[in-house]
PDB file of C-alpha atoms in Angstrom:
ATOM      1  CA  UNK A   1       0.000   0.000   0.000  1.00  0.00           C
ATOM      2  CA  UNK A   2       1.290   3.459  -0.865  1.00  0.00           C
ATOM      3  CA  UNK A   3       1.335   6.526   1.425  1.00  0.00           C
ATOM      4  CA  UNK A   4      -1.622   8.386  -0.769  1.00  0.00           C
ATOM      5  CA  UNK A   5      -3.615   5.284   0.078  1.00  0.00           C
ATOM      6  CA  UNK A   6      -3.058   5.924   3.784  1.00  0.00           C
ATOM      7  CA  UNK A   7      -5.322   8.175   5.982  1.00  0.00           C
ATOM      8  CA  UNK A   8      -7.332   9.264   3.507  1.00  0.00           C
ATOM      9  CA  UNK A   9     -10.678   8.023   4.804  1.00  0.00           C
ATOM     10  CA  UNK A  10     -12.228  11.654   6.022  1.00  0.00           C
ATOM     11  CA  UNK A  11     -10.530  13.082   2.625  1.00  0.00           C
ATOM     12  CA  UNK A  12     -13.163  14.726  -0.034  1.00  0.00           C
ATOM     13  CA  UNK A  13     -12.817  15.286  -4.154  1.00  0.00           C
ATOM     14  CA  UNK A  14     -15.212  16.823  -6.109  1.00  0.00           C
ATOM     15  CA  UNK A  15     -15.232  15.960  -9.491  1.00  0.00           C
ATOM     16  CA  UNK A  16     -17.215  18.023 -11.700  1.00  0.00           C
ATOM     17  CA  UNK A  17     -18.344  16.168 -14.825  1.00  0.00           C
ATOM     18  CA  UNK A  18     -18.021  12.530 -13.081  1.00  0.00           C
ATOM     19  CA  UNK A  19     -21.137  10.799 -15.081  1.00  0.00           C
ATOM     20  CA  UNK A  20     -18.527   8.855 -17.342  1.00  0.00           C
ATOM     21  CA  UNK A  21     -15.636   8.832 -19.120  1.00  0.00           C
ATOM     22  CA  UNK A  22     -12.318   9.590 -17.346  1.00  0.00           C
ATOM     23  CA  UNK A  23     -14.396  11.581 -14.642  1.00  0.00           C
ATOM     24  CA  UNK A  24     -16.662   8.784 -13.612  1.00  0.00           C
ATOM     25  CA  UNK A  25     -12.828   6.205 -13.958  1.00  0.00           C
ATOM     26  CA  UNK A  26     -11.173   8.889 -11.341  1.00  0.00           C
ATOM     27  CA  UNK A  27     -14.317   9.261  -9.425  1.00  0.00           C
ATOM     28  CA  UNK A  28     -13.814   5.697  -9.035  1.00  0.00           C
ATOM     29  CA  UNK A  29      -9.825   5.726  -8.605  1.00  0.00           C
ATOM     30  CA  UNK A  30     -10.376   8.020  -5.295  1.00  0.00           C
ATOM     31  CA  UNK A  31     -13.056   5.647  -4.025  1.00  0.00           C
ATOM     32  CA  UNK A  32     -10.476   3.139  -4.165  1.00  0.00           C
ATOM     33  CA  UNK A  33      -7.952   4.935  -2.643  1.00  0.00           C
ATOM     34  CA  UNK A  34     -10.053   5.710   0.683  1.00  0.00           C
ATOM     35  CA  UNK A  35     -11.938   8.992  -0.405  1.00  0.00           C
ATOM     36  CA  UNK A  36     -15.137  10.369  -0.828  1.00  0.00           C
ATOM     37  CA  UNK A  37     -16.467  11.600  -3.836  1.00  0.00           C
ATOM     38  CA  UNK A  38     -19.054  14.110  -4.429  1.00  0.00           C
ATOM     39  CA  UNK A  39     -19.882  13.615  -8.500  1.00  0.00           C
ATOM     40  CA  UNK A  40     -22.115  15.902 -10.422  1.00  0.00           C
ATOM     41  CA  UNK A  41     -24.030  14.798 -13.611  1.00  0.00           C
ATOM     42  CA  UNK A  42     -25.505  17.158 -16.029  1.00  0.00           C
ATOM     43  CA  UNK A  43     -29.007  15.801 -16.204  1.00  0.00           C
ATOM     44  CA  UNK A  44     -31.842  13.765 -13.826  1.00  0.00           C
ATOM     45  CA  UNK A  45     -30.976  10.564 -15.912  1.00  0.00           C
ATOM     46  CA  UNK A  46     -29.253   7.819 -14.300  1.00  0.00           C
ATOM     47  CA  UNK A  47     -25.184   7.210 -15.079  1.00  0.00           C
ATOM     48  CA  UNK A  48     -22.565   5.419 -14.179  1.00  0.00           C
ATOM     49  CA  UNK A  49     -21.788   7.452 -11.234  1.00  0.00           C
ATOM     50  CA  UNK A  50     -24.989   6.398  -9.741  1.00  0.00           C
ATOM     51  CA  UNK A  51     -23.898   2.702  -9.905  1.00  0.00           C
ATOM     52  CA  UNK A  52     -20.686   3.324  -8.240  1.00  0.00           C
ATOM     53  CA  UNK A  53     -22.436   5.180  -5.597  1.00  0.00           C
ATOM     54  CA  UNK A  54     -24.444   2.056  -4.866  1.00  0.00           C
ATOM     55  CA  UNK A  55     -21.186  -0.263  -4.822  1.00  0.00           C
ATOM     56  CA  UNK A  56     -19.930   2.245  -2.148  1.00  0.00           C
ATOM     57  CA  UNK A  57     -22.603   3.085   0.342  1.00  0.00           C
ATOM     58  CA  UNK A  58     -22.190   6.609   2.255  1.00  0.00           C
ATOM     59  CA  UNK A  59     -19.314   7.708  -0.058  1.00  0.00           C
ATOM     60  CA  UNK A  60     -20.817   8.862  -2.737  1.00  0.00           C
ATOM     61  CA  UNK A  61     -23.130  12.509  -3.267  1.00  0.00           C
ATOM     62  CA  UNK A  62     -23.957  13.338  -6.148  1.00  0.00           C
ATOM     63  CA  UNK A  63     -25.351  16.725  -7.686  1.00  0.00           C
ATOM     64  CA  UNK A  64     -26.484  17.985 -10.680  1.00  0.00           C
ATOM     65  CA  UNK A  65     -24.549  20.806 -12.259  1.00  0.00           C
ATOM     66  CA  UNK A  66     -24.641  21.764 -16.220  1.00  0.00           C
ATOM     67  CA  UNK A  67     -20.895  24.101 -16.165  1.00  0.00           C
ATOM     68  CA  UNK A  68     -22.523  26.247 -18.952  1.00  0.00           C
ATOM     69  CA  UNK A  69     -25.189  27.533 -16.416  1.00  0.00           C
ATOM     70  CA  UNK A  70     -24.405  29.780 -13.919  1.00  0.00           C
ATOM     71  CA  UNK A  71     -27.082  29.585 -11.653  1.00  0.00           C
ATOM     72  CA  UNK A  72     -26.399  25.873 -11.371  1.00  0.00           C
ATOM     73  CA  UNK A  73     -23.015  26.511 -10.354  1.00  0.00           C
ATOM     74  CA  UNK A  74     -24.243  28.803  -7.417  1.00  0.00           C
ATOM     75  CA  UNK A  75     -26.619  26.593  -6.218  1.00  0.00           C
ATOM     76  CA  UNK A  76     -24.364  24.020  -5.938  1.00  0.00           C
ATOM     77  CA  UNK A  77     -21.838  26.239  -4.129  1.00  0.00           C
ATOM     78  CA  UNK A  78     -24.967  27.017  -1.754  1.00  0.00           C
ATOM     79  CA  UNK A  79     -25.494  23.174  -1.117  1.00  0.00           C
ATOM     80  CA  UNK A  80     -21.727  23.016  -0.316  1.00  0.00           C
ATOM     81  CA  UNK A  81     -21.975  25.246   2.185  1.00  0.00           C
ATOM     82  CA  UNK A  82     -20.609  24.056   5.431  1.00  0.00           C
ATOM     83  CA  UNK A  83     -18.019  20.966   3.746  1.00  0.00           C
ATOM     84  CA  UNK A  84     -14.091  20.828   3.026  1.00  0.00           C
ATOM     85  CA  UNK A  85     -13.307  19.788  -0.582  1.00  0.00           C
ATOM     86  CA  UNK A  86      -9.663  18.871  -0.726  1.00  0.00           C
ATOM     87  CA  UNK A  87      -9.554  18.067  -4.637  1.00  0.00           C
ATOM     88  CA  UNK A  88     -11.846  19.973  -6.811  1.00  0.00           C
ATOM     89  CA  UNK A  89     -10.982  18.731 -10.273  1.00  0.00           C
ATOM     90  CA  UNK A  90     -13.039  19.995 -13.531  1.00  0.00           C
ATOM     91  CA  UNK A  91     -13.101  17.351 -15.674  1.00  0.00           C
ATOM     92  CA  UNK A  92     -15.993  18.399 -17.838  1.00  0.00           C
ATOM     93  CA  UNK A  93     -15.382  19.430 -21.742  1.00  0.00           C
ATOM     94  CA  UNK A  94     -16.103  18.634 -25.894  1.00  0.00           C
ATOM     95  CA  UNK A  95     -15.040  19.053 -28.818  1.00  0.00           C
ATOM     96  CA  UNK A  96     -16.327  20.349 -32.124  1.00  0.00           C
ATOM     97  CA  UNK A  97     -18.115  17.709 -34.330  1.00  0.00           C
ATOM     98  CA  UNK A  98     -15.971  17.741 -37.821  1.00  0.00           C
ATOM     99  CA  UNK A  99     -12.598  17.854 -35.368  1.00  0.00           C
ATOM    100  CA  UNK A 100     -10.744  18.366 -39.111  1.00  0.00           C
ATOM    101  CA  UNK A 101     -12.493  21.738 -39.801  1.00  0.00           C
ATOM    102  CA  UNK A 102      -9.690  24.642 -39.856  1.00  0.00           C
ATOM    103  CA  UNK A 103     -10.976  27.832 -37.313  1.00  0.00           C
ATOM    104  CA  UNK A 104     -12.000  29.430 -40.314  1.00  0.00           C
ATOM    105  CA  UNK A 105     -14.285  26.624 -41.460  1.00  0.00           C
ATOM    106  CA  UNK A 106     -16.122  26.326 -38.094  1.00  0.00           C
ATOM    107  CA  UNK A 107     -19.472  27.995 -37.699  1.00  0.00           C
ATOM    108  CA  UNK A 108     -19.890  30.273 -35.285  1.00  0.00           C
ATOM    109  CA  UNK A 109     -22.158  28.503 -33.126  1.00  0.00           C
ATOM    110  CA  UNK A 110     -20.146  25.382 -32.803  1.00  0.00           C
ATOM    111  CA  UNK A 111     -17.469  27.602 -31.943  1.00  0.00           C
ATOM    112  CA  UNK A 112     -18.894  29.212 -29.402  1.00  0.00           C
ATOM    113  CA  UNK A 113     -20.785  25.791 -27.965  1.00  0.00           C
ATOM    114  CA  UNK A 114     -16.405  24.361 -27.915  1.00  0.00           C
ATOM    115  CA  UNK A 115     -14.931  27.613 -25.941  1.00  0.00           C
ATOM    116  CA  UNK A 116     -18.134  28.051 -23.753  1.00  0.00           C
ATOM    117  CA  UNK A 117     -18.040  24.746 -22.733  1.00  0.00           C
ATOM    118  CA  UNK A 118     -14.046  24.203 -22.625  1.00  0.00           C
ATOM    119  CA  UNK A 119     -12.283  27.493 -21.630  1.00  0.00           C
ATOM    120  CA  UNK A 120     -15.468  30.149 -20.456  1.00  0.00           C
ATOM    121  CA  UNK A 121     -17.662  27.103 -18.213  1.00  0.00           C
ATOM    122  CA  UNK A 122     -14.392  25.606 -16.379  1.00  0.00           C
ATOM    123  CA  UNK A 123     -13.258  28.806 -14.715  1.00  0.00           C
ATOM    124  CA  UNK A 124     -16.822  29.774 -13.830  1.00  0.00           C
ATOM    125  CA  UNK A 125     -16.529  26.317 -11.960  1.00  0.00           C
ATOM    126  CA  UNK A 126     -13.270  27.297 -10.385  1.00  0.00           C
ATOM    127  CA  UNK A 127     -14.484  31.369  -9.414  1.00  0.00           C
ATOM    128  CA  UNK A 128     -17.593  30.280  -8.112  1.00  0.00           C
ATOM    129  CA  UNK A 129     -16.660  27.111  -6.059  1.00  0.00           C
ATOM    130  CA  UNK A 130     -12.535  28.057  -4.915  1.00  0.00           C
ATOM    131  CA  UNK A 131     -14.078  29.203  -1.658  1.00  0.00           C
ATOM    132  CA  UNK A 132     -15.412  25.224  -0.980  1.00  0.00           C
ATOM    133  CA  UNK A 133     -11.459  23.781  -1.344  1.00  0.00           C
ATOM    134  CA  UNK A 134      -9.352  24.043   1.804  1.00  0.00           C
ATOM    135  CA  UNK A 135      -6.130  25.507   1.727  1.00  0.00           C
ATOM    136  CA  UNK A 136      -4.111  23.069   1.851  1.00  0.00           C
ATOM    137  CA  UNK A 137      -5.994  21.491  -0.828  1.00  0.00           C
ATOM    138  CA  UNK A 138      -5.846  21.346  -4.874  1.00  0.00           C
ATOM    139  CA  UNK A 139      -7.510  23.187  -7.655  1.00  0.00           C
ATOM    140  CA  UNK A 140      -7.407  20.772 -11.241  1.00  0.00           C
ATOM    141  CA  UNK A 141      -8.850  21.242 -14.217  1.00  0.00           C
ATOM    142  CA  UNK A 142      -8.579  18.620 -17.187  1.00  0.00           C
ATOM    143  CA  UNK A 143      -6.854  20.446 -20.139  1.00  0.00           C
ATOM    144  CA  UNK A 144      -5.096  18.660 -22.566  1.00  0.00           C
ATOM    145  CA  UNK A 145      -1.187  18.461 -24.162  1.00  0.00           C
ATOM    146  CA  UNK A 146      -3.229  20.022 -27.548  1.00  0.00           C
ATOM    147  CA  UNK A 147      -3.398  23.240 -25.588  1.00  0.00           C
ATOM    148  CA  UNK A 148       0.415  23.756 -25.792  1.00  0.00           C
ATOM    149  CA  UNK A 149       1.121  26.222 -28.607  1.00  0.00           C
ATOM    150  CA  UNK A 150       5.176  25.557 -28.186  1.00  0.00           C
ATOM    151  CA  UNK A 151       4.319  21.617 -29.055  1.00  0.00           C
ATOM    152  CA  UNK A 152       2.059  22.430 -31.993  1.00  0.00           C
ATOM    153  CA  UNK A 153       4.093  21.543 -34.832  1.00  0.00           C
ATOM    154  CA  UNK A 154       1.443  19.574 -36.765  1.00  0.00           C
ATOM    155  CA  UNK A 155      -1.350  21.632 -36.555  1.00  0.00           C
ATOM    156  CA  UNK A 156      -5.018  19.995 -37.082  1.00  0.00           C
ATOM    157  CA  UNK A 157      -7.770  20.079 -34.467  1.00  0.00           C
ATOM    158  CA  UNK A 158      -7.752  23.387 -34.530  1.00  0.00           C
ATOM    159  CA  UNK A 159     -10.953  24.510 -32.532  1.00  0.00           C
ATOM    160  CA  UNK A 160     -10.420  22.030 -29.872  1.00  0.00           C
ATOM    161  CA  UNK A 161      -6.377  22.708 -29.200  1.00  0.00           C
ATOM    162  CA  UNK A 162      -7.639  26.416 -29.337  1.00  0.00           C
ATOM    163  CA  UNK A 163     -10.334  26.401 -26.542  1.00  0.00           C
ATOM    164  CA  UNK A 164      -7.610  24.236 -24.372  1.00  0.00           C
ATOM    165  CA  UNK A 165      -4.921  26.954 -24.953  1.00  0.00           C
ATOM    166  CA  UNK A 166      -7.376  29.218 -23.713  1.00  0.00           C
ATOM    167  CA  UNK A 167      -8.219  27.647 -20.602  1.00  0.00           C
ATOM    168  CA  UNK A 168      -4.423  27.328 -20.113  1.00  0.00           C
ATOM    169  CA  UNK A 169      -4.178  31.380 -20.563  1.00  0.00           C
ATOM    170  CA  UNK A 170      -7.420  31.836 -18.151  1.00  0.00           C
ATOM    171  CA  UNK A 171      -6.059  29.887 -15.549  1.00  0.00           C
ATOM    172  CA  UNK A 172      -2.851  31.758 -15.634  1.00  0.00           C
ATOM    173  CA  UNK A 173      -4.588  34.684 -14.886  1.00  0.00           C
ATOM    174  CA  UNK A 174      -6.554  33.183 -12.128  1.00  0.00           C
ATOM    175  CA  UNK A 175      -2.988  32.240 -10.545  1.00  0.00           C
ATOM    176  CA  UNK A 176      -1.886  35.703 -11.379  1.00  0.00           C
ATOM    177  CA  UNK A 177      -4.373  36.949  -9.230  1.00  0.00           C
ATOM    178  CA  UNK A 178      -4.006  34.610  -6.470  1.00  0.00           C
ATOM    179  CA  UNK A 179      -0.281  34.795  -6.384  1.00  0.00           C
ATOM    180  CA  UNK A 180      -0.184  34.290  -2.934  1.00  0.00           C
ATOM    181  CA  UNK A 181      -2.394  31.216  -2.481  1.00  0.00           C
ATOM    182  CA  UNK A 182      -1.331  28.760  -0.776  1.00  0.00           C
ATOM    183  CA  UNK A 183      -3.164  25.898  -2.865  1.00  0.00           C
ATOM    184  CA  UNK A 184      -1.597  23.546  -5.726  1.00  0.00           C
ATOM    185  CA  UNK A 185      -3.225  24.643  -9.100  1.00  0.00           C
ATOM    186  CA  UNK A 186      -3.081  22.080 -11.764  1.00  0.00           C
ATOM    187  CA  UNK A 187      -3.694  21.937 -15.064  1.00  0.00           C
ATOM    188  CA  UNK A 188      -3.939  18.217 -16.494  1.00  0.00           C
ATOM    189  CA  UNK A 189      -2.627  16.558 -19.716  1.00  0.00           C
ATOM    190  CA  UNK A 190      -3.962  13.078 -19.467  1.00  0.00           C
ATOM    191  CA  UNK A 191      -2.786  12.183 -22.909  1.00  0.00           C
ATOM    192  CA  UNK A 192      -4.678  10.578 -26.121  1.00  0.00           C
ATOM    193  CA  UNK A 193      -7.220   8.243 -24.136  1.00  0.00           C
ATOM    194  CA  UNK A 194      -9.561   5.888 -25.453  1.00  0.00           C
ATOM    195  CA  UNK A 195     -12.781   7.791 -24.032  1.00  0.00           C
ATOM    196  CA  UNK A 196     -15.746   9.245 -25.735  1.00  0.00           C
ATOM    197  CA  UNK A 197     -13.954  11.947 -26.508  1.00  0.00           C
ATOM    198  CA  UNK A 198     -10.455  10.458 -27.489  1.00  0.00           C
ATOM    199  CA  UNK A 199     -12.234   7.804 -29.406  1.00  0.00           C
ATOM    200  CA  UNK A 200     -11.078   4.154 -29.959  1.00  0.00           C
ATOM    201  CA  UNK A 201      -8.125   4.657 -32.010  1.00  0.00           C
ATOM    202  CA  UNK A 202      -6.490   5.958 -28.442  1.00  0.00           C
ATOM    203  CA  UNK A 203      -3.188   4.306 -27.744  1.00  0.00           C
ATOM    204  CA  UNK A 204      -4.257   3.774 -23.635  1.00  0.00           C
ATOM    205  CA  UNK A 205      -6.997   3.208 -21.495  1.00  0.00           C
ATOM    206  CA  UNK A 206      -8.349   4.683 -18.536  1.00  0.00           C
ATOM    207  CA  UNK A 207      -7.676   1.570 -16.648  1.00  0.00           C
ATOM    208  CA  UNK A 208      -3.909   1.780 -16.977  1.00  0.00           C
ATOM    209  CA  UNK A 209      -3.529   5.805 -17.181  1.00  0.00           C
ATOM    210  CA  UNK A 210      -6.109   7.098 -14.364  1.00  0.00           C
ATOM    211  CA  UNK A 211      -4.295   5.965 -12.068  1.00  0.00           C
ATOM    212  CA  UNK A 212      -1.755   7.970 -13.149  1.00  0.00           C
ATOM    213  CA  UNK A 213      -3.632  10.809 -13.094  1.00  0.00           C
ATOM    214  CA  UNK A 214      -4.648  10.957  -9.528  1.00  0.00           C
ATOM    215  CA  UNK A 215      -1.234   9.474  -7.936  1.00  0.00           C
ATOM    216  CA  UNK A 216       0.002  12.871  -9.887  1.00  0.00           C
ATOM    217  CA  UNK A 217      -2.729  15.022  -8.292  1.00  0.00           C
ATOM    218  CA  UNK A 218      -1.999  13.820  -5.046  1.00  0.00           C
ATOM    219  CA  UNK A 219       1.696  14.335  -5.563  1.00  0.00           C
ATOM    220  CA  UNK A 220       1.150  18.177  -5.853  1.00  0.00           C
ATOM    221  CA  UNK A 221      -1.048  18.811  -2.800  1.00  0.00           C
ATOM    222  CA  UNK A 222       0.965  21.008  -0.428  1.00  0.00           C
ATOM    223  CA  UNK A 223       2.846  22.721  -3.804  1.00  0.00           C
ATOM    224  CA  UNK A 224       1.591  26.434  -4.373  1.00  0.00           C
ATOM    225  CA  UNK A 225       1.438  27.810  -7.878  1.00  0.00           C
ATOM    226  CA  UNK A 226       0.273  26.596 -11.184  1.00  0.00           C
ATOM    227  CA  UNK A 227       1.627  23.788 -12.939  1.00  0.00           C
ATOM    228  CA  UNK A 228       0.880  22.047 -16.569  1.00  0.00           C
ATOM    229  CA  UNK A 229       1.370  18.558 -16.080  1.00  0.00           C
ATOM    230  CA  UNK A 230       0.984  15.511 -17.957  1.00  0.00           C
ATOM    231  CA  UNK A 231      -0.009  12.162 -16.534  1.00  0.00           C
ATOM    232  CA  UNK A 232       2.808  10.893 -15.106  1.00  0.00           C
ATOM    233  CA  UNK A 233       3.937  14.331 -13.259  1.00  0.00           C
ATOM    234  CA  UNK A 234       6.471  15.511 -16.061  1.00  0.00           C
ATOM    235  CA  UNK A 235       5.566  19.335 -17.125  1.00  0.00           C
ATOM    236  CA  UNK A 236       4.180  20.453 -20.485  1.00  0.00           C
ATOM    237  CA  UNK A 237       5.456  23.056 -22.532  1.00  0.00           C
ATOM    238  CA  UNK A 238       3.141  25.809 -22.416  1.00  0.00           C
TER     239      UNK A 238
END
């Protein structure tokens, strides 16, 4: 057993965007690992979160939130009131349908849908719910190595690694402004993933590289500042 399996029992991660995919896998990941897990799910419809929570009696809330609605994200700040979140991780995000269209191909709406959801939503998560995470706790958001403009040499997927660079940009900011917070900040690169999203041509799983993902999380508790991260700890060009 490892040390960030240890003592972890009256630990607490939110995970926003934990219905399925690699929130639901990490949702799962922390369970295993001694923590509870409060989940949120966009819609009244049951998910996979919702089975987990009934393999692991008392450890599992779950909420609804939709990230691209404001009001949702203060009520759930309201029904927070009163608990210690030591990992909030934003995990929610999309991409735009025809992921080969060039920026100047995309219509406007889709465009807007991608950043809204991607790069606008996430640090309306972050603003409105920072006040819920301890401080010795973490702040993570799920961006992606596509958002690195020094390791885009290839170009393609151009509205997607767009709305990730801007999330990257935002949440400098939001460290600029909270220079002297004493919370880890992280912005994670899990890597191509075979997920919804990442589709099945993906060269890994969730089942080998989630784990990953939080042992790195847990590794940066206690660090102030913002870091860009990968999987496995190593930092990403920015």
């Amino acid at each position: 057993m490892t040390p960030n399996h240890v003592n972890q029992t009256t630990r607490t991660t939110l995970i926003v965007g934990a219905s399925r995919g690699l929130g639901h896998a990490m949702a799962a990941e922390f369970l295993r690992r001694g923590w509870h897990v409060i989940g949120t799910v966009r819609g009244p419809d049951r998910t996979l979160l919702h089975d987990l929570a009934n393999a692991h009696p008392g450890r599992v809330e779950i909420a609804q939130l939709d990230i691209t609605r404001p009001e949702e994200i203060a009520s759930l700040r309201d029904r927070l009131a009163g608990k210690e979140i030591d990992i909030l991780f934003v995990n929610a995000g999309t991409a735009n349908t025809d992921q080969d269209e060039t920026i100047a191909e995309v219509s406007t709406d889709e465009f807007i849908r991608v950043m809204v959801t991607n790069a606008l939503s996430p640090m309306r998560v972050v603003e409105g719910l920072q006040d819920c995470v301890t401080q010795a706790g973490l702040i993570g958001v799920m961006s992606s190595g596509q958002g690195s403009i020094s390791n885009n040499t290839n170009g393609g997927h151009e509205v997607y690694r767009g709305s990730k660079a801007a999330l990257n940009q935002y949440m400098r900011s939001y460290a600029a402004r909270h220079a002297n917070d004493p919370r880890a900040l992280v912005l994670m690169a899990p890597g191509w993933i075979r997920t919804g999203l990442g589709g099945p041509a993906a060269p890994f799983g969730m089942e080998e590289t989630v784990p990953q993902i939080v042992t790195t999380l847990l590794a940066q508790q206690g660090k102030p500042g913002l870091r860009y991260l990968d999987r496995e700890g190593r930092d990403v060009p920015w």
